[in-house]
Short mmCIF file of C-alpha atoms in Angstrom, two decimals:
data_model
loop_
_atom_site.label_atom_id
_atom_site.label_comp_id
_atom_site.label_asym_id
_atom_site.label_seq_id
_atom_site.Cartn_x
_atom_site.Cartn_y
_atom_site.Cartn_z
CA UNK A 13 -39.18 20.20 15.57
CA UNK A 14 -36.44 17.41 15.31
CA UNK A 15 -33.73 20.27 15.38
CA UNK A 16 -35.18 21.67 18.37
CA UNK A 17 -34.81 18.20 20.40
CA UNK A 18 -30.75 17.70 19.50
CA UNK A 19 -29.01 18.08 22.59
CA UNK A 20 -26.23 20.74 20.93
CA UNK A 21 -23.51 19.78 23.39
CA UNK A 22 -23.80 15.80 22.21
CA UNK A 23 -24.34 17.04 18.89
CA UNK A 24 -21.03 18.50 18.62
CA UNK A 25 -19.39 15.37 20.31
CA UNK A 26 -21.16 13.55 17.45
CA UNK A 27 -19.74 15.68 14.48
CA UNK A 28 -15.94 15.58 16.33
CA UNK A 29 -16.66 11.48 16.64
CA UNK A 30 -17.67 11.32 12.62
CA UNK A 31 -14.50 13.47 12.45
CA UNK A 32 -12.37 10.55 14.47
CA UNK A 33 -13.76 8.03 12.33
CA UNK A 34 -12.95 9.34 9.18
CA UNK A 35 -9.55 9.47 10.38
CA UNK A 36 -9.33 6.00 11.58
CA UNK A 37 -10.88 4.73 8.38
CA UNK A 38 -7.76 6.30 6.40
CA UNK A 39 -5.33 5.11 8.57
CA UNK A 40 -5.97 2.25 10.50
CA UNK A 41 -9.16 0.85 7.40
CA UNK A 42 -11.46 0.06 9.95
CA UNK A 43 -14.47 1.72 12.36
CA UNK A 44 -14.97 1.82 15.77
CA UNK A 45 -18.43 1.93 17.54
CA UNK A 46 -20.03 5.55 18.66
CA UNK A 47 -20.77 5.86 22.30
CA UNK A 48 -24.67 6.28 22.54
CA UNK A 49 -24.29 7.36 26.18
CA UNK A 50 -26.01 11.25 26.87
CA UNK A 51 -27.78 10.89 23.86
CA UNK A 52 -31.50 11.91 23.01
CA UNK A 53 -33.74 8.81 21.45
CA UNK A 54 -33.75 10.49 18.28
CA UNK A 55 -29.94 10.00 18.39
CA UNK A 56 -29.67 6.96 19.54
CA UNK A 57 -31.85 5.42 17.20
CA UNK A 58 -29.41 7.29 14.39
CA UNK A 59 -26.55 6.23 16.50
CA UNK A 60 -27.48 2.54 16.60
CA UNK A 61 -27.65 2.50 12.73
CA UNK A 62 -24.54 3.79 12.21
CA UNK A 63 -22.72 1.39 14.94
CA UNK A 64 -25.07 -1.56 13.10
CA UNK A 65 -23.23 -0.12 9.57
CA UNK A 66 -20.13 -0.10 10.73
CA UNK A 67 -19.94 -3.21 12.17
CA UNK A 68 -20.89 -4.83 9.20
CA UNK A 69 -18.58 -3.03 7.14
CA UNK A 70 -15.57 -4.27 9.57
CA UNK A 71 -16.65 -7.72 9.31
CA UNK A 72 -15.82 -7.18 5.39
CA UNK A 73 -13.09 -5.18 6.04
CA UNK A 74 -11.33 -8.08 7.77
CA UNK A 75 -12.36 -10.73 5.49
CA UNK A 76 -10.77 -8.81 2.86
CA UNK A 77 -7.93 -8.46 4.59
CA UNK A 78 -7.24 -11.80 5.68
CA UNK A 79 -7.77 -12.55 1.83
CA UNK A 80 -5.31 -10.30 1.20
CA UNK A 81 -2.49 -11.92 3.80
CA UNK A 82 -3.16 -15.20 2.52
CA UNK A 83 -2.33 -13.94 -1.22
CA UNK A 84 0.63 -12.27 -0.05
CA UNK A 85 1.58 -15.38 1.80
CA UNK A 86 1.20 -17.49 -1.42
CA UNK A 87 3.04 -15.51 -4.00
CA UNK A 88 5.39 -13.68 -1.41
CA UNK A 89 4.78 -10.03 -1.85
CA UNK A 90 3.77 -7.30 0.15
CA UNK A 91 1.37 -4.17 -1.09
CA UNK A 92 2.70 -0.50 -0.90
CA UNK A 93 -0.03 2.80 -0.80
CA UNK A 94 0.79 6.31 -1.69
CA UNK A 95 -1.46 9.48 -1.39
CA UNK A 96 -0.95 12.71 -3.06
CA UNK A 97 -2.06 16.31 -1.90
CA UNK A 98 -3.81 18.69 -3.81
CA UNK A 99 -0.45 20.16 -5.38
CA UNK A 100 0.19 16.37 -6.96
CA UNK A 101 2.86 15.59 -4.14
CA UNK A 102 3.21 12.71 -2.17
CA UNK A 103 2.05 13.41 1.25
CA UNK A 104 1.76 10.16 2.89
CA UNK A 105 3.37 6.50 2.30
CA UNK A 106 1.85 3.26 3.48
CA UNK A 107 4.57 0.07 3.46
CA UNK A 108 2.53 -2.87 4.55
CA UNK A 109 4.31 -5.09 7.34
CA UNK A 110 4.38 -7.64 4.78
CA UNK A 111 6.45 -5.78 2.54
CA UNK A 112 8.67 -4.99 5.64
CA UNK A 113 8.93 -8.84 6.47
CA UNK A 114 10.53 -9.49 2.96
CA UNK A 115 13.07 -7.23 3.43
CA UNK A 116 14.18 -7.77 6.67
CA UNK A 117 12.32 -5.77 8.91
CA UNK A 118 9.47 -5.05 11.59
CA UNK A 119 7.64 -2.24 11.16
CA UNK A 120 7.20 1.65 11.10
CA UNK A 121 9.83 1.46 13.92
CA UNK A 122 12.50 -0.08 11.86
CA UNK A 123 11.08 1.13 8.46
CA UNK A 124 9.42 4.30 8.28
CA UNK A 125 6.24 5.03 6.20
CA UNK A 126 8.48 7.33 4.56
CA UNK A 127 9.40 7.56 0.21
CA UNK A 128 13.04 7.66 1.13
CA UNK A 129 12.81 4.51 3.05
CA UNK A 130 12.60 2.65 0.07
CA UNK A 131 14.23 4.88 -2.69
CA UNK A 132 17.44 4.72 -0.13
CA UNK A 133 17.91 1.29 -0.75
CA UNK A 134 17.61 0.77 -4.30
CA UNK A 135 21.26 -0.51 -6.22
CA UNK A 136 22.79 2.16 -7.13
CA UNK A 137 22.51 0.24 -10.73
CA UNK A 138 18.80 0.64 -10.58
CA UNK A 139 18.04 3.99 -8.80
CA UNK A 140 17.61 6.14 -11.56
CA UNK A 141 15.60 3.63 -14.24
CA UNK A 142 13.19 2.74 -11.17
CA UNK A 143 12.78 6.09 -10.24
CA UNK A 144 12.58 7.61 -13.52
CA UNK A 145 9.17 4.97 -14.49
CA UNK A 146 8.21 5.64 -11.03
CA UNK A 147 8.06 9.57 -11.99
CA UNK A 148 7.01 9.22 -15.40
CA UNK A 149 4.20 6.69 -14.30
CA UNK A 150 3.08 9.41 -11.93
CA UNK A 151 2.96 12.51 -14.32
CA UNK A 152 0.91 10.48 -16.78
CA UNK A 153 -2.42 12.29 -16.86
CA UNK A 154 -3.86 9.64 -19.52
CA UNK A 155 -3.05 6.66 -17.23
CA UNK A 156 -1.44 4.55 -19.76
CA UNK A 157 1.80 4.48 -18.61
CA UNK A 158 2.18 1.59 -16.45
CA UNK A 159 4.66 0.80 -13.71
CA UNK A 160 6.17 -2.59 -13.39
CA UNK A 161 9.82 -2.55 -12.73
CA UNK A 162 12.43 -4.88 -11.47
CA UNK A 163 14.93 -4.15 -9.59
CA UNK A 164 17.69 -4.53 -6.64
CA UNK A 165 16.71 -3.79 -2.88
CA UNK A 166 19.19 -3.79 0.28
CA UNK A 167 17.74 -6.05 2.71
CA UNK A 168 18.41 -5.21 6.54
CA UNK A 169 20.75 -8.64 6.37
CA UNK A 170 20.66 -10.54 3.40
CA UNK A 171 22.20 -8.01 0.66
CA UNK A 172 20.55 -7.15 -2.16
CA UNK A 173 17.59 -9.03 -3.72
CA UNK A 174 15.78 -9.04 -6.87
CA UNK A 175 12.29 -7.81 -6.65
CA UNK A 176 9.50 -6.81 -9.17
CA UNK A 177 6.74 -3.87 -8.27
CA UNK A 178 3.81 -3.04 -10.02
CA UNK A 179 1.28 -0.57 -9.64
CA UNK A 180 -1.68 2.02 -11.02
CA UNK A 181 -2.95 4.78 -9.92
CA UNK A 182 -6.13 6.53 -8.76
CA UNK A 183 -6.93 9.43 -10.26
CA UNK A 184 -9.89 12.70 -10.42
CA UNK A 185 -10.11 15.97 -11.27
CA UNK A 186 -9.07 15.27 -14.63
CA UNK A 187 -6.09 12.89 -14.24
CA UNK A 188 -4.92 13.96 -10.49
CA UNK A 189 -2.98 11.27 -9.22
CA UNK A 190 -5.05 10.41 -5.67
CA UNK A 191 -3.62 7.62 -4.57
CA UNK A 192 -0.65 5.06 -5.79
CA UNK A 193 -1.42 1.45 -4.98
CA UNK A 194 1.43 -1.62 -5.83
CA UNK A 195 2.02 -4.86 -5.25
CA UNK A 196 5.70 -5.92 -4.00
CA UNK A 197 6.97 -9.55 -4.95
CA UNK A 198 10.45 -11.44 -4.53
CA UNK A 199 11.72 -12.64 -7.97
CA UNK A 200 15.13 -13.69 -6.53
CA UNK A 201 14.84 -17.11 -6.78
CA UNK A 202 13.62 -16.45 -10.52
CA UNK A 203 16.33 -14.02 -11.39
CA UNK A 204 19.09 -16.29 -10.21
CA UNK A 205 17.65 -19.53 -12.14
CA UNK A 206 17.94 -17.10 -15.31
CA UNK A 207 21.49 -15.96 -14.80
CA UNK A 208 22.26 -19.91 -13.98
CA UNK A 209 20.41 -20.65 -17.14
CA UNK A 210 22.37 -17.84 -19.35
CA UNK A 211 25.55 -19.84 -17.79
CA UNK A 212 24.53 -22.84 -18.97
CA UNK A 213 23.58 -22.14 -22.24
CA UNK A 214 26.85 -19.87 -22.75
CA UNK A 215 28.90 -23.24 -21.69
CA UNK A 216 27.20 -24.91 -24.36
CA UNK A 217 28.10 -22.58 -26.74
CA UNK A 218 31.66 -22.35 -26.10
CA UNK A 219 31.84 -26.62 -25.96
CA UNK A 220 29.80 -26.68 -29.38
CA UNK A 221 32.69 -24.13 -31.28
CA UNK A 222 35.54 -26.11 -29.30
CA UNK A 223 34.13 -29.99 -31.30
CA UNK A 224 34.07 -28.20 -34.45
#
């Protein structure tokens, strides 16, 4: 009897809406409310738990998220996302705007959610050992290999500057790589204090032979 009742034409709105949602919630991580307006009181009663649901699930959403600024903030790195297809390729690339900030730039505009946007800018030095544990980390069915690299990036005006990136990946179906998820941190400060330090300590060396 309930089927009989569903007003088909707002039914189908409803399923397209779900649809839009779904899409939102992968690209944009949050939900917007479903308008209740032409719909049956069966509906609306399923409509007003869903909107109730979603709310609440925003309200985490963005608690995590300004948890997730503030961490960035504090150890000054940015998070990355990658999604594979069904053939294992990568068919979408996430750069957060804090891991645009640290290099220089904006956003999409000025640095596009794009593999090559990144890979581009690597030193020429560090392209193919970066790359390579990026690939290998990727074709690892078991998991185990790890990624956490460091290397050189080209800033949009600074030059190059040190940075480490780390990251695991989600996987199904047996070891499918689903989805590629790093963290992005500046270690320029820290690189430069070791090369000072390496400096240093050769100086001493070379003074120590000289008094003997």
């Amino acid at each position: 009897m309930f089927l009989k009742k569903i007003n088909t034409q707002f039914f189908d709105g409803f399923i397209k809406e779900m649809h839009n949602q779904e899409q939102l919630g992968s690209s944009a991580s949050s939900f917007v409310d479903i308008n209740i307006e032409g719909a049956d009181e069966n509906w609306q009663k399923v409509i007003e738990e869903f909107n109730s649901f979603t709310q609440s699930a925003n309200e985490r959403i963005a608690h995590q998220h300004d948890n997730l600024k503030m961490i960035n903030a504090i150890i000054k790195s940015g998070m990355w996302t990658m999604y594979f297809d069904d053939k294992e390729n990568i068919s979408m690339v996430v750069w957060s705007d804090e891991f645009r900030k640290m290099i220089g730039y904006n956003d999409a505009s000025d640095f596009s959610n794009t593999l090559e946007a990144w890979s581009d800018k690597l030193h020429p030095e560090d392209k193919d050992f970066t790359l390579g544990e990026f690939g290998a980390c990727i074709a690892d069915t078991t998991g185990r290999k790890e990624y956490d690299v460091n290397y050189r990036l080209m800033t949009k005006s600074e030059g190059y500057k040190w940075y480490r990136a780390a990251g695991r990946i989600v996987r199904i179906d047996g070891g499918k790589p689903s989805m590629f998820i790093g963290i992005f941190v500046d270690i320029t400060q820290e690189q430069e204090n070791q090369h000072l330090l390496s400096i240093s300590r050769s100086e001493e060396r070379r003074v120590g032979k000289e008094c003997m």
